[in-house]
Amino acid sequence: MAKLLLKLQRYFRRKPVRFFTLLALYLAAGSLVFLHSGFSGEPTVPGSPRSPAAAEGPGLPYLGVMQLSHGFKAAATMPAGARRHSPWFKSTSKEPLERGKSRDNGGPRSRALRGRSGREKEEDRARYIGCYEDNTRQRTLRGMSFFDYKKMTVFRCQDNCAERGYLYAGLEFGAECYCGHKIQASNASESECNMECKGERSNTCGGINRLSVYRLELAQESARRYGSAIFRGCFRRPENVSIALPASQLMLNMSVDKCVDFCTEKEFPLAALAGTTCRCGFPSTLFPLHEREDEQLCAHRCAAEEFESCGSAEFLLVYQTQVQDNRCMDRRFLPSRAKQLVALASFPGAGNTWARHLIELATGFYTGSYYFDGSLYNKGFKGERDHWRSGRTICIKTHESGQKEIESFDSAILLIRNPYKALMAEFNRKYGGHIGFAAHAHWKGKEWPEFVANYAPWWATHTLDWLRYGKKVLVVHFEDLKRDLFVQLQRMVALLGVPACEDRLLCVEGQKDGNFKRSGLRKLEYDPYTPEMRKAISGYIRTVDAALKLRNLSGVPEDYFPR
């Protein structure tokens, strides 16, 4: 062995370049191994498991959350020292291709039965209303259309029509998709819609000059559209209507399109149909759009369109046009360094990016981040590039949950979301980007069970840590923010120490979605949670609920519990 080492020493003395080359390769390989171990893993609850004694904090006893984290048989864990920031690095793995289309050799009767069962599964996002006649010269649905003679499916047609704001989606000839706001033809016999979809033989996609028509049931009322206009609802006429809605025009042949086009041309974000009068304006304290009336009070037929409602003199049917309300669009960095660091803390998938969008619109100041996400910077979050301690931003996004990190902030807005929704949102983000979706192969593969096993306990400990170590914590539930945005945003802005301008907050309501919302219709066709997962997550929910109530807070919303 000594002779061998001596020979190697003499060899490298004669050829030092080769020695340094081998040394450089060795160091590079070691660096790659280190980086891979730091960023490729799936972290469990950040930090090391704590004993009951160590976990106690002021006014908040240990509630046994870590004991619940062993509820999954297939739990894949990591060492306690695993890097906490790894979940926010986007996965670079390509989505596996979905293969293996099912073969169907059954007759028309079996296909029809399967088609009906498929429609029942679709009911949460669309409702099948029947088979209708169609004509190439006068289409039944006269909106957008597209064809795919290889991969057309019912879901694909519905999703494309819904994304463009249409109320109806119709499929014809097994491969053609038509969208529209009204059906302008008569019913046909169900037996005439007898062609299977090119992309899924288990469903029916119309027939020859026959449409299988679906009414799209959008997830949120505010998402209902008429072409480019968003439906806001039926409202009682304001007292000072000429001041609240300053532009108006008499239209004897009134229709939704005509009123929306008129207000768009006048550059107003609201179009209000009042029988034969079209009124335009902004949301304001005189017309805040907070007290909606029953839509039947506005159900008066338009003079020019028998299938449309145009409201009345007393009850206005309101749409939001494509004109941007610029009263809340200006944003800048703080004029002087902030004296306090305010965290916008949440578990991943709880709506932090959306909350940042709302806060920036409401205050006029950029928000910062504990991390750096180039895609968010490119979408307009200019504070993303600043160091989180720079003091130039109104608050700091963070998903951290360690004691040291939490105590770095002077106060915090703690955003909590239903764990079932938060876990699915973060899984979609991890494998599909901020507004994308994970592939079915990821949901059906090992990725989803491992993800739930690692992240579900963290959902609970994240909230408990912020309640335990946070200095001044304002708890906001994502569901409450969606349901009552104006009131919840007022609370958040008050903590940030910025005067809340009511007109600016009303402007935010009209711009609330931004570019950070996934399609309301793109849902899984099955429940991804196993009974074992639901049992463990229910335990986490009860633990967080008890912790909130110990702080004299209201606890989690009721809709966390049905599972």
XYZ file of C-alpha atoms in Angstrom, residues 221-513:
293
model
C -71.604 34.267 -7.624
C -69.065 37.001 -8.316
C -67.552 34.861 -11.078
C -70.751 34.828 -13.168
C -70.097 36.590 -16.439
C -71.842 37.842 -19.524
C -69.093 37.791 -22.111
C -66.449 40.183 -20.814
C -68.708 41.637 -18.069
C -68.885 40.213 -14.532
C -72.319 39.904 -12.971
C -72.473 41.753 -9.614
C -76.146 41.217 -8.719
C -79.511 42.902 -8.257
C -79.527 46.099 -6.140
C -82.077 48.656 -5.011
C -81.725 52.018 -6.739
C -79.614 54.417 -4.612
C -81.288 57.574 -3.302
C -79.059 60.015 -5.194
C -78.926 57.923 -8.342
C -77.748 60.746 -10.608
C -74.728 61.329 -8.311
C -74.006 57.649 -7.585
C -74.307 56.688 -11.282
C -73.554 59.925 -13.152
C -73.746 58.715 -16.762
C -77.028 57.446 -18.222
C -78.838 56.925 -21.492
C -82.356 55.934 -22.506
C -82.369 52.691 -24.539
C -85.745 51.588 -25.854
C -84.168 48.429 -27.296
C -82.249 47.630 -24.102
C -79.982 44.584 -23.821
C -77.075 43.638 -21.555
C -74.609 44.012 -24.420
C -75.781 47.510 -25.306
C -75.597 48.826 -21.731
C -72.198 47.228 -21.064
C -70.825 48.616 -24.338
C -72.158 52.097 -23.531
C -70.557 52.172 -20.057
C -67.319 50.711 -21.399
C -67.165 53.489 -23.998
C -67.766 56.063 -21.225
C -64.947 54.396 -19.223
C -66.969 53.393 -16.170
C -66.431 50.056 -14.360
C -70.147 49.564 -13.516
C -73.082 49.142 -15.904
C -76.533 49.207 -14.263
C -79.619 48.177 -16.225
C -82.778 49.970 -15.040
C -85.519 48.846 -17.437
C -85.094 51.073 -20.476
C -82.344 53.207 -18.885
C -78.657 52.311 -18.780
C -76.658 53.906 -15.940
C -72.879 53.938 -15.395
C -70.609 54.753 -12.465
C -68.151 53.580 -9.792
C -68.700 51.626 -6.553
C -68.906 54.307 -3.859
C -70.323 55.025 -0.426
C -73.546 56.028 -2.199
C -73.654 52.722 -4.110
C -71.352 50.225 -2.319
C -72.885 46.993 -3.769
C -73.033 45.381 -0.318
C -76.779 44.787 0.082
C -77.905 42.503 -2.709
C -81.583 41.898 -3.398
C -83.386 38.797 -4.644
C -82.675 38.460 -8.380
C -86.372 37.898 -9.049
C -86.912 41.602 -8.308
C -84.739 42.385 -11.349
C -86.243 39.688 -13.570
C -87.888 42.004 -16.098
C -87.400 40.981 -19.710
C -85.226 43.163 -21.927
C -87.028 44.870 -24.816
C -84.517 43.635 -27.368
C -83.682 40.206 -25.907
C -86.423 37.915 -24.618
C -83.949 35.620 -22.824
C -82.283 38.433 -20.819
C -83.268 40.435 -17.723
C -82.834 44.201 -17.685
C -83.945 45.209 -14.189
C -86.429 48.002 -13.491
C -86.532 51.630 -12.366
C -86.425 50.553 -8.700
C -84.128 47.490 -8.900
C -80.921 47.680 -10.940
C -79.158 44.733 -12.517
C -75.433 45.521 -12.211
C -72.490 44.273 -14.272
C -68.814 45.105 -13.972
C -67.264 46.111 -17.290
C -63.692 45.566 -18.443
C -62.820 49.176 -17.576
C -60.289 49.145 -14.751
C -61.105 51.132 -11.618
C -57.838 53.040 -11.207
C -58.643 54.493 -7.772
C -56.727 51.627 -6.104
C -54.117 50.674 -8.708
C -51.259 53.010 -7.716
C -48.556 51.340 -5.575
C -45.182 52.426 -4.237
C -42.599 51.683 -1.551
C -42.967 53.274 1.886
C -41.657 56.874 1.869
C -39.648 56.237 5.068
C -38.281 53.123 6.732
C -40.939 51.212 8.694
C -40.438 51.259 12.458
C -41.999 47.797 12.865
C -41.834 44.583 10.870
C -45.309 43.132 10.253
C -45.600 39.524 9.076
C -48.286 38.237 6.728
C -47.988 34.669 7.955
C -49.750 31.618 6.581
C -49.356 27.946 5.881
C -48.537 27.370 2.177
C -51.714 27.227 0.086
C -53.704 29.432 2.482
C -54.040 32.382 0.092
C -51.005 34.481 1.045
C -50.394 35.734 -2.501
C -54.039 36.752 -2.852
C -53.939 38.527 0.526
C -50.821 40.434 -0.597
C -52.671 41.531 -3.738
C -55.564 42.851 -1.619
C -53.285 44.634 0.875
C -51.301 46.350 -1.890
C -54.498 47.619 -3.531
C -56.010 48.716 -0.196
C -52.932 50.551 1.136
C -51.122 51.634 -2.031
C -47.831 50.178 -0.718
C -45.838 47.150 -1.864
C -45.611 44.028 0.279
C -42.340 42.175 0.837
C -41.364 38.540 1.226
C -39.156 36.397 3.443
C -38.199 34.562 0.230
C -37.695 35.575 -3.389
C -40.016 34.327 -6.133
C -39.115 35.643 -9.565
C -42.486 34.711 -11.039
C -44.288 36.875 -8.465
C -41.894 39.763 -9.071
C -42.705 39.546 -12.782
C -46.428 39.668 -11.954
C -46.048 43.023 -10.239
C -44.987 42.264 -6.653
C -42.043 44.666 -6.773
C -41.319 44.263 -3.073
C -40.396 40.632 -3.734
C -36.833 41.639 -4.609
C -36.239 43.694 -1.444
C -34.600 42.111 1.592
C -37.339 41.359 4.098
C -35.692 43.648 6.694
C -35.362 46.603 4.304
C -38.320 48.420 5.925
C -39.591 49.618 2.539
C -42.672 47.348 2.413
C -45.941 47.439 4.356
C -45.757 43.782 5.488
C -43.701 40.630 4.878
C -44.990 37.347 3.474
C -43.733 34.331 5.410
C -44.517 30.642 5.834
C -41.950 30.211 8.620
C -43.039 28.716 11.931
C -39.928 28.494 14.116
C -39.674 30.467 17.360
C -36.634 32.467 16.244
C -38.223 33.479 12.932
C -41.564 34.406 14.530
C -39.927 36.555 17.207
C -38.178 38.545 14.463
C -41.502 40.294 13.744
C -43.189 42.960 15.849
C -46.733 41.950 14.838
C -48.475 39.631 12.399
C -51.576 38.946 10.348
C -52.087 35.186 10.639
C -54.077 33.854 7.666
C -55.699 30.453 8.316
C -57.477 28.324 5.705
C -59.414 25.065 5.810
C -56.613 22.426 5.741
C -58.399 20.289 3.143
C -58.421 23.241 0.722
C -54.972 24.536 1.716
C -53.263 21.185 1.190
C -54.822 20.745 -2.255
C -53.931 24.334 -3.225
C -50.297 23.905 -2.205
C -50.091 20.534 -3.974
C -51.408 22.190 -7.153
C -48.882 25.023 -6.765
C -46.009 22.621 -6.195
C -46.710 20.623 -9.337
C -48.492 23.211 -11.507
C -47.344 26.702 -10.497
C -49.180 29.567 -8.766
C -52.378 29.271 -10.832
C -51.766 25.869 -12.424
C -52.855 22.343 -11.508
C -51.152 19.089 -10.612
C -51.595 16.290 -13.138
C -53.878 13.357 -12.333
C -50.765 11.161 -12.292
C -49.497 13.124 -9.277
C -52.802 12.780 -7.414
C -52.978 9.059 -8.123
C -49.282 8.372 -7.533
C -47.178 8.312 -4.376
C -46.673 12.102 -4.380
C -50.067 12.966 -2.852
C -50.029 10.533 0.141
C -46.445 11.540 0.980
C -47.330 15.215 0.668
C -50.313 14.915 3.038
C -48.299 12.875 5.536
C -45.610 15.565 5.662
C -47.636 18.759 5.367
C -50.884 18.061 7.285
C -49.286 18.135 10.776
C -47.396 21.260 9.788
C -50.739 23.032 9.107
C -51.535 22.678 12.831
C -48.109 23.471 14.288
C -47.799 26.537 12.064
C -50.854 28.140 13.696
C -49.893 26.982 17.198
C -46.384 28.399 16.885
C -47.630 31.816 15.761
C -50.186 31.919 18.582
C -47.496 30.880 21.070
C -44.564 33.071 20.014
C -46.196 35.916 18.061
C -46.143 39.322 19.818
C -49.307 40.850 18.365
C -51.275 38.472 16.138
C -54.438 39.283 14.178
C -56.145 36.046 13.080
C -57.966 36.204 9.735
C -59.696 33.170 8.241
C -59.401 32.858 4.470
C -63.074 31.884 4.266
C -64.146 35.039 6.139
C -61.985 37.160 3.847
C -63.735 35.730 0.801
C -67.195 36.038 2.322
C -66.847 39.546 3.802
C -63.839 41.121 2.126
C -64.649 44.733 3.011
C -64.838 44.177 6.791
C -61.875 41.785 7.016
C -59.685 44.031 4.882
C -60.529 46.951 7.158
C -59.212 44.916 10.124
C -56.002 44.054 8.284
C -55.335 47.622 7.147
C -55.951 48.904 10.695
C -53.212 46.595 12.053
C -50.846 47.892 9.381
C -51.407 51.430 10.665
C -52.615 52.867 7.356
C -55.762 55.047 7.162
C -58.494 53.046 5.381
C -60.064 55.053 2.557
C -63.555 53.611 2.029
C -63.689 54.377 -1.705
C -60.335 52.657 -2.137
C -61.595 49.552 -0.312
C -64.688 49.522 -2.556
C -62.350 49.699 -5.542
C -60.466 46.657 -4.177
C -63.710 44.661 -4.097
C -64.046 45.158 -7.838
C -60.424 44.132 -8.512
C -60.213 41.443 -5.855
C -59.365 38.391 -7.978
